[in-house]
Coordinates of C-alpha atoms and ligand atoms in Angstrom, one line a residue:
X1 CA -13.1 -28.9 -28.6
X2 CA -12.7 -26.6 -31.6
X3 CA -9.5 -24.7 -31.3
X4 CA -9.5 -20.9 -31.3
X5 CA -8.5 -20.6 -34.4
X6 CA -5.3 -18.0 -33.2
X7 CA -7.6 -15.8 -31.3
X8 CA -6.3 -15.7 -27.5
X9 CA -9.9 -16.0 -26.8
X10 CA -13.2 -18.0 -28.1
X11 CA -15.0 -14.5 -26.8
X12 CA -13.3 -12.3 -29.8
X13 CA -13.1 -15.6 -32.2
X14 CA -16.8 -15.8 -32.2
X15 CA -17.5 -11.9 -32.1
X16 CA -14.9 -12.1 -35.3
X17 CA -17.2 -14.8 -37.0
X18 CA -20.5 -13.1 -36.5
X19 CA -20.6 -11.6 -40.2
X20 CA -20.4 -15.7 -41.6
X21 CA -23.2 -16.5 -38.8
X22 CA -25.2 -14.1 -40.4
X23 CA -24.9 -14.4 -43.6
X24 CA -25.1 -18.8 -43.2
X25 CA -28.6 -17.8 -41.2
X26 CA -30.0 -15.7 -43.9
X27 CA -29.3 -16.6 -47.8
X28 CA -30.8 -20.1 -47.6
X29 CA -34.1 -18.5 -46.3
X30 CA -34.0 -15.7 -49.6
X31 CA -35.3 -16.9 -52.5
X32 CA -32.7 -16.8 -55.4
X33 CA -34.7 -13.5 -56.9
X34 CA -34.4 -11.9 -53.5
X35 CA -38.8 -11.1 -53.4
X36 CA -39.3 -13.7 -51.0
X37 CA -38.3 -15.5 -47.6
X38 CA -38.4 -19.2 -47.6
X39 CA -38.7 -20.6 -43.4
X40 CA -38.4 -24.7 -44.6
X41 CA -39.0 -26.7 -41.4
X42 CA -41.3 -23.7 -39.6
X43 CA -43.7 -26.7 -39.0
X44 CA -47.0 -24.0 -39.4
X45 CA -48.2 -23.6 -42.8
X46 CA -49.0 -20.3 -44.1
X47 CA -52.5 -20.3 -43.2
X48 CA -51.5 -21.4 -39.6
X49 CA -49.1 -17.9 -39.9
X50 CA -52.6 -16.1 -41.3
X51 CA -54.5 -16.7 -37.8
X52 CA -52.5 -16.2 -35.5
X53 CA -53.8 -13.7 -33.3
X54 CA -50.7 -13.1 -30.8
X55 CA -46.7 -13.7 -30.4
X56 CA -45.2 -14.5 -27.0
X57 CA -41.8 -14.9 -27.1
X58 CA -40.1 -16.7 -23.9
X59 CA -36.1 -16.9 -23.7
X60 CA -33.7 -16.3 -21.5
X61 CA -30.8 -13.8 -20.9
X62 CA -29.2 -13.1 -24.3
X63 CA -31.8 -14.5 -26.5
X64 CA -34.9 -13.0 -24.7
X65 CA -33.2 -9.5 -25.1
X66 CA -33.0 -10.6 -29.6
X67 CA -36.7 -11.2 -28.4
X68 CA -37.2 -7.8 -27.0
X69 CA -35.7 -7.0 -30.7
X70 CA -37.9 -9.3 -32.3
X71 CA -40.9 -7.3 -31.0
X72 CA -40.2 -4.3 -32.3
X73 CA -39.4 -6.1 -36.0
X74 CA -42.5 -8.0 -35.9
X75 CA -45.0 -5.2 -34.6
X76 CA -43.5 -3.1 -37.1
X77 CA -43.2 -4.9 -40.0
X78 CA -46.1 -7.7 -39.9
X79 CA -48.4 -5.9 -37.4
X80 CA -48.7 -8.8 -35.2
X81 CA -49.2 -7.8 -31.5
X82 CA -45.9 -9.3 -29.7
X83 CA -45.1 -9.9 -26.1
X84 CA -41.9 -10.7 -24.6
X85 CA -41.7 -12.6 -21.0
X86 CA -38.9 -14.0 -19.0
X87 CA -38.7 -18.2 -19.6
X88 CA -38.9 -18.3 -15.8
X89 CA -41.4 -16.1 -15.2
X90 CA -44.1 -17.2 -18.6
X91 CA -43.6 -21.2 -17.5
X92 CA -45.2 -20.3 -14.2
X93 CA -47.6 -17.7 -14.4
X94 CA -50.6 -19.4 -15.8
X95 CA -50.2 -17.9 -19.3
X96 CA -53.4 -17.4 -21.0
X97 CA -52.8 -19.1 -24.4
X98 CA -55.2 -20.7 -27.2
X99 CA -54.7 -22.2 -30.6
X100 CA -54.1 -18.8 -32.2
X101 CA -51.6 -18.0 -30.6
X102 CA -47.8 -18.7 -31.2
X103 CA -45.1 -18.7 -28.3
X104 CA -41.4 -18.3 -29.8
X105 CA -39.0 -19.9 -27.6
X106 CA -35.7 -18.8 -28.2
X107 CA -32.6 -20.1 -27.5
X108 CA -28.4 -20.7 -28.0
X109 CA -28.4 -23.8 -26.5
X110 CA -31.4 -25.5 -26.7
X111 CA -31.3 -27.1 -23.1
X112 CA -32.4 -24.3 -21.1
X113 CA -34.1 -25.9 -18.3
X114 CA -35.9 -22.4 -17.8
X115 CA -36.6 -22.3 -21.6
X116 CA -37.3 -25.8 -22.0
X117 CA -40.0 -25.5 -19.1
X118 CA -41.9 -21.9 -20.4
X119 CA -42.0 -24.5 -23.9
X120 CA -43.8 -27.4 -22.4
X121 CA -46.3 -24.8 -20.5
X122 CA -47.1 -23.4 -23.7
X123 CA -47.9 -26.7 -25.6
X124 CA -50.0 -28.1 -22.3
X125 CA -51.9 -24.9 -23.3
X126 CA -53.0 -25.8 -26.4
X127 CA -51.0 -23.0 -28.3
X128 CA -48.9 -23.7 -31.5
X129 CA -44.9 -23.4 -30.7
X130 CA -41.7 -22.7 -32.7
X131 CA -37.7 -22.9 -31.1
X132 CA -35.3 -20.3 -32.3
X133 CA -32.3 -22.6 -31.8
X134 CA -28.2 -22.2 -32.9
X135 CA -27.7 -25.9 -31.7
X136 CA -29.1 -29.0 -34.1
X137 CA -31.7 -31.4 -33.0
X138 CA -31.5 -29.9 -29.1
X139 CA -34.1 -30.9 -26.7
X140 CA -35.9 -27.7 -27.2
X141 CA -35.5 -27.3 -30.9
X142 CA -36.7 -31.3 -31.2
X143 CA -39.9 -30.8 -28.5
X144 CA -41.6 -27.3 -30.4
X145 CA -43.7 -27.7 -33.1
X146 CA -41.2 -26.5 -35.8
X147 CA -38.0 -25.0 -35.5
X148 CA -35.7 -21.9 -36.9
X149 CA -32.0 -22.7 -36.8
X150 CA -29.9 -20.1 -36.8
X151 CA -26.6 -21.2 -38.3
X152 CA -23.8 -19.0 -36.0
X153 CA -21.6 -22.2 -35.6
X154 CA -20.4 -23.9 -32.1
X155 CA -20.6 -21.0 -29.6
X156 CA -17.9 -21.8 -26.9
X157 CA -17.6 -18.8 -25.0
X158 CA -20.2 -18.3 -22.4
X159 CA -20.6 -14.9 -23.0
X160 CA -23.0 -15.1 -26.3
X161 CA -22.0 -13.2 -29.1
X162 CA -22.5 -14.6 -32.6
X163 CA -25.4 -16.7 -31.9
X164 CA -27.4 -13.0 -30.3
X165 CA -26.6 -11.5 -33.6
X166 CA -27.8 -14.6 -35.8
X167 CA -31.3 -14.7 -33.3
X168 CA -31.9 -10.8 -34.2
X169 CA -31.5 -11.5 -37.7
X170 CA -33.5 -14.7 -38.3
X171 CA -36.0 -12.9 -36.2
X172 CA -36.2 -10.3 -38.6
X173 CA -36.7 -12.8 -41.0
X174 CA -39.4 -14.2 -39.3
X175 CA -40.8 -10.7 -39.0
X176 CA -40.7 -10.5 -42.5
X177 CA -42.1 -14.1 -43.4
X178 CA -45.6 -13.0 -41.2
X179 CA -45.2 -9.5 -43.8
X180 CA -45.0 -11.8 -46.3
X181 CA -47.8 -14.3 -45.6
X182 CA -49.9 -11.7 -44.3
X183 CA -49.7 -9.4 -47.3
X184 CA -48.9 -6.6 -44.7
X185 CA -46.1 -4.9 -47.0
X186 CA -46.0 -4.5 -50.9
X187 CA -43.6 -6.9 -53.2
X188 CA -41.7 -3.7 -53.4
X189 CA -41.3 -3.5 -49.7
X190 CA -40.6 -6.9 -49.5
X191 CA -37.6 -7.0 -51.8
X192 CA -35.8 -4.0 -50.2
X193 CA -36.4 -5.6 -46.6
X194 CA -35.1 -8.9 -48.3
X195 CA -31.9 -6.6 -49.6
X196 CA -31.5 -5.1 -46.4
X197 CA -31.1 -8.0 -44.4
X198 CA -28.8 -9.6 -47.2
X199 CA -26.2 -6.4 -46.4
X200 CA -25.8 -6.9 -43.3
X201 CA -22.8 -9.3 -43.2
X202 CA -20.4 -6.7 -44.9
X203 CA -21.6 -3.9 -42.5
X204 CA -20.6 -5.7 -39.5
X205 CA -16.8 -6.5 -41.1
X206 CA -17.1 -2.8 -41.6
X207 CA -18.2 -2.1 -37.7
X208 CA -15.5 -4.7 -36.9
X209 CA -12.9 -2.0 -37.3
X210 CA -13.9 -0.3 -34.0
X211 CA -12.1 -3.1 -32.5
X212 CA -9.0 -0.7 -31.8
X213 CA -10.7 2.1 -29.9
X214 CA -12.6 -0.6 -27.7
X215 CA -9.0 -1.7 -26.8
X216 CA -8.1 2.3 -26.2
X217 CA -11.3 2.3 -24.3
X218 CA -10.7 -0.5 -21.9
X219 CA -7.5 1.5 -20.6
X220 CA -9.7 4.3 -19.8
X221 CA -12.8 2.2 -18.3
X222 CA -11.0 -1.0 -16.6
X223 CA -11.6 0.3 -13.3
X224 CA -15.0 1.6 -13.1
X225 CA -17.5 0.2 -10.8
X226 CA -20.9 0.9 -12.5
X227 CA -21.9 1.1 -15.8
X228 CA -25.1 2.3 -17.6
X229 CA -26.5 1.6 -21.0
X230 CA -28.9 3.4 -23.2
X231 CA -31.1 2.8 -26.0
X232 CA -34.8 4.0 -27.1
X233 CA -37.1 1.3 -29.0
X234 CA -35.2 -1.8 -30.6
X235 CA -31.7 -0.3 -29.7
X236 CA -33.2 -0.6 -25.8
X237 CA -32.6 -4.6 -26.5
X238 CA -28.6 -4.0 -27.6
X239 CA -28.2 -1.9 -24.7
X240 CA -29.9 -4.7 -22.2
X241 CA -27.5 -7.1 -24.1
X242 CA -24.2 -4.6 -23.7
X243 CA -24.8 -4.3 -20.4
X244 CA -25.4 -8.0 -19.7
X245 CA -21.7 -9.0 -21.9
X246 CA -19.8 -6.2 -19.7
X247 CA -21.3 -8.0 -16.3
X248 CA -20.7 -11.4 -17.1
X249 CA -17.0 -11.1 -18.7
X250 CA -16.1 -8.2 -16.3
X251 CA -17.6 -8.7 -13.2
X252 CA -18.6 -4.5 -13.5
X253 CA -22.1 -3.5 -12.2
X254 CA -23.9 -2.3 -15.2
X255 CA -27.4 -2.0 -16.3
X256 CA -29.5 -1.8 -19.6
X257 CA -32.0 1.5 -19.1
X258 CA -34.2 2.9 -22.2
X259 CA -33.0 6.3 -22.4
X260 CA -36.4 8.3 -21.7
X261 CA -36.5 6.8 -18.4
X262 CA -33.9 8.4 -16.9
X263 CA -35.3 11.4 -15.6
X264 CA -37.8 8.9 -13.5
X265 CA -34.9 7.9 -11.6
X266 CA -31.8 6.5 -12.7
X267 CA -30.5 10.4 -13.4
X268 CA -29.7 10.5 -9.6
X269 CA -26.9 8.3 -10.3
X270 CA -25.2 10.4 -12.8
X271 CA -21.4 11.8 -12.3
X272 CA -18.4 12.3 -13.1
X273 CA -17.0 8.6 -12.3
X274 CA -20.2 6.8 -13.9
X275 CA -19.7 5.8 -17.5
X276 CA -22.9 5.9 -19.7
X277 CA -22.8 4.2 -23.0
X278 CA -25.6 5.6 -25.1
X279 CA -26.9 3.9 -28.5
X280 CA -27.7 7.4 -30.9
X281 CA -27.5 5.7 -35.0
X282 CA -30.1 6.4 -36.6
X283 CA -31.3 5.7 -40.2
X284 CA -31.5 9.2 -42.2
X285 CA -34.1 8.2 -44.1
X286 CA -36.5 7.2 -42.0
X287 CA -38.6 9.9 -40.0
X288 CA -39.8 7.8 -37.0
X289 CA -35.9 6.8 -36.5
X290 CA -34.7 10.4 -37.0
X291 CA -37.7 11.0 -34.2
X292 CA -36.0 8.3 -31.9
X293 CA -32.4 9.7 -32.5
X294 CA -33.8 13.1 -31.7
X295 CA -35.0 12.1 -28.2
X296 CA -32.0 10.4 -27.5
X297 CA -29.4 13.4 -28.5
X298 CA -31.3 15.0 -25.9
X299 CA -30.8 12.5 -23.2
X300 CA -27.4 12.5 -24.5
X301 CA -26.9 15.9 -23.8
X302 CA -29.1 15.5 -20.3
X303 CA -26.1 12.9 -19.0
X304 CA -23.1 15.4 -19.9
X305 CA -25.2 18.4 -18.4
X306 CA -24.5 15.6 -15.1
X307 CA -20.6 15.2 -15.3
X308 CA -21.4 11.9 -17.1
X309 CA -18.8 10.3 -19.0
X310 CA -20.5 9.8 -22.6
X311 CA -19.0 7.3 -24.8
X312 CA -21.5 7.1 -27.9
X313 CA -22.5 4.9 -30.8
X314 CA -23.2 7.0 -33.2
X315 CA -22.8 7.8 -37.3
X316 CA -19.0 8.5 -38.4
X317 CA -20.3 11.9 -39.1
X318 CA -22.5 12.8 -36.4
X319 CA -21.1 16.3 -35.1
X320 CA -24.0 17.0 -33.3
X321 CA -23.0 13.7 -31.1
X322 CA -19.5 14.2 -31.4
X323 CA -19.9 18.0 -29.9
X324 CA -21.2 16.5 -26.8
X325 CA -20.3 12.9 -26.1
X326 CA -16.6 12.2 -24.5
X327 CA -16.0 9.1 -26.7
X328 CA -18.0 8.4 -30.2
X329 CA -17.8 4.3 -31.9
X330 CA -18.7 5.3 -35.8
X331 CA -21.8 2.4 -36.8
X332 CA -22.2 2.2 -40.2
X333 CA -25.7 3.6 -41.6
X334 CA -28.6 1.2 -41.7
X335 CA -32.6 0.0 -41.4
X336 CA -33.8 1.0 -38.0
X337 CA -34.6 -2.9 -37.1
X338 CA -31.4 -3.7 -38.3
X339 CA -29.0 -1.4 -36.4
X340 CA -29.0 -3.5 -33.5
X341 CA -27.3 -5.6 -35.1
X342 CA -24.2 -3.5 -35.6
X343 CA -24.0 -1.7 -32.4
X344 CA -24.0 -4.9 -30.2
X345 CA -20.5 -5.9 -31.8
X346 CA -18.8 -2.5 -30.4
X347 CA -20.2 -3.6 -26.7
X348 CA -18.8 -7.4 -27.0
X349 CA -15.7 -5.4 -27.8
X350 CA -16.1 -3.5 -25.0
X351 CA -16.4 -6.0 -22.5
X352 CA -14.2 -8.0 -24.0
X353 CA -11.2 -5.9 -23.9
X354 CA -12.2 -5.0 -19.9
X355 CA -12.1 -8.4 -19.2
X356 CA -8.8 -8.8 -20.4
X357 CA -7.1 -5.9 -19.0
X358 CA -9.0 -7.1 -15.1
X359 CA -6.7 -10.6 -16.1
X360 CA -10.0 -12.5 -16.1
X361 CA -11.0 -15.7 -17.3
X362 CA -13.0 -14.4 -20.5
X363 CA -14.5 -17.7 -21.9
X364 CA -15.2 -18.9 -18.8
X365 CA -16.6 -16.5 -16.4
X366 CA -17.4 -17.2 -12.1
X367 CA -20.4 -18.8 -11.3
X368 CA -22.1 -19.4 -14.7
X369 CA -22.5 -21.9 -17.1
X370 CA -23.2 -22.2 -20.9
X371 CA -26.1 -24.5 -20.7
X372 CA -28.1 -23.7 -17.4
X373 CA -30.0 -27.2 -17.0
X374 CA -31.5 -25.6 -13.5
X375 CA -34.5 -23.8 -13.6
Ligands
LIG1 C1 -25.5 -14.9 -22.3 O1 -24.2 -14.5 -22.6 C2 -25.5 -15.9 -21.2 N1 -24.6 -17.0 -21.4 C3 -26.9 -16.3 -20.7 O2 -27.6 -15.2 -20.4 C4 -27.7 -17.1 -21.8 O3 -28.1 -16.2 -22.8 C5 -28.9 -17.7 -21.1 O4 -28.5 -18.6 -20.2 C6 -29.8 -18.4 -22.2 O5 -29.1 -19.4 -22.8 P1 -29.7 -20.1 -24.1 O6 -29.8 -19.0 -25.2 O7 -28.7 -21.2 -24.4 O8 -31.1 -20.6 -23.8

């Protein structure tokens, strides 16, 4: 058993190494010129990449929602219609697959019965298959057709932190790749999404430093009993994933919503004793995310118009958020796709801390396992 390395938890030891999972998942697929991504052991060739017609990704919990990311990174960067399913759910409702088509299965593990299953229904269907996978020569990662390992290190905890984090970014890079292959962005694109990806790792030692207001936070949140969580586009995936740590480590009610939905529902639940966590970065210099952080503001504002109690992710310097949320966590500035990637850590934080100050068993919470080998 690998020992915690002085943390009083694996949960905050692996949220703590996610920058090295990161960065050991991304620079061996950059080329040493930074212009292209190399995917050795994808087990397609590029022409393979060049017909396929349609993505399904299948996963489970914490690595379908980096799929629910991946869909967005794919669809926007390499224009290859995605869909994302529930393992459980794809391996039993008679997909309709064909040889050019590629279902991702995605996974910490890589013994997901559920997983494992949606995998085998896929090949029996004749389509071509790759396994997102953190742990080496697992059943899943052996049985696809080729395999991405993402390189986060032994994940203990059963709350996943560093190996979500290491799936969104090798996804990305697999967003990139199809780009790539598919001569669907410039050389110039491809070397600032190439340099984007490759500054990620100090961005989330930067975020790390929320740490400190998550602690303050948990005083003021421990006994809450519902949570909501709210994102628009890829940061919808972060807030499924917030919302999932917080349940699991917690034991709180909570639930991921995508933030224009609200007012077809969930805004009935809105007061003064429900906490709503809304994801609002945004990357200045790109319109269709200053169009998304727009839209969001506004529910913002829509929640505190309700007594809700706002605690925001948000830019440092975001007074238009810090006018109206109760509580603002600064994310650093970055890529749309990528931002995900930094406001998940302030929620594992979150949770975390909540956990802790309920007296729980963090690493190992009630009635759940690391490996579920039951579908
Ligand atoms: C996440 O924190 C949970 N442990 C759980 O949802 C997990 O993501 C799910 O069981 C899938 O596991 P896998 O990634 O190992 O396939």
């Amino acid at each position: 058993m690998p020992d915690r390395g002085g943390f009083p938890h694996f949960m905050l030891k692996e949220i703590y190494e996610q920058a090295r999972g990161v960065r050991d998942t991304v620079q061996p697929r950059l080329s040493p010129e930074g212009d292209r991504v190399v995917l050795p052991g994808i087990g397609l060739t590029d022409e393979d990449f060049r017909r396929i017609r349609r993505i399904k990704i299948a996963a489970s919990g914490t690595s379908r929602h980096a799929g629910l990311a991946g869909h967005y990174m794919i669809e926007q960067l390499a224009r290859v219609p995605v869909d994302v399913d529930h393992a459980s759910e794809f391996a039993y409702r008679h997909p309709m697959l064909g040889a050019d088509e590629l279902v991702v299965a995605i996974t910490q593990s890589g013994e997901t019965a559920d997983t494992l299953a949606a995998l085998r229904e896929a090949k029996s269907r004749g389509a071509k298959t790759i396994a997102i996978a953190n742990v080496i020569d697992s059943t899943i990662a052996r049985e696809a057709d080729g395999v991405l390992y993402t390189y986060a290190g032994r994940e203990v905890s059963i709350a996943s932190t560093k190996a979500f984090t290491a799936q969104l970014a090798v996804l990305y890079l697999l967003a990139v790749y199809l780009a790539q292959v598919r001569e669907a962005v410039t050389k110039d694109d491809l070397k600032r999404l190439i340099a984007d990806v490759a500054a990620v790792p100090a961005k989330i030692e930067t975020v790390l430093n929320v740490d400190f207001a998550c602690r303050e936070l948990a005083h003021k949140f421990d006994r809450a009993r519902d949570f909501l969580f709210l994102g628009r586009g890829v940061h919808y995936a972060a807030a499924l994933d917030g919302a999932l740590k917080l349940k699991e480590v917690t034991y709180i009610h909570a639930e991921g919503y995508p933030a224009g939905e609200m007012k077809h529902g969930p805004n009935a639940l809105i007061d003064e004793a429900l906490p709503v966590v809304i994801l609002v970065s945004r990357d200045p210099n790109d319109p269709e995310s200053v169009l998304r952080y727009e839209k969001t503001l506004s529910n913002l504002r829509e929640v505190k118009a309700r007594s809700g109690r706002v605690i925001a992710l948000a830019a440092e310097d975001d007074a238009d958020v810090r006018e109206s949320a109760d509580h603002v966590l600064p994310i650093p500035p970055a890529p749309e796709l990528l931002l995900p990637i930094l406001e998940i850590v302030p929620l594992q934080l979150l949770a975390y801390h909540i956990a802790v100050r309920r007296g729980l068993d963090v690493d190992k919470p009630r009635n759940l396992a690391k490996a579920v080998l039951v579908e």
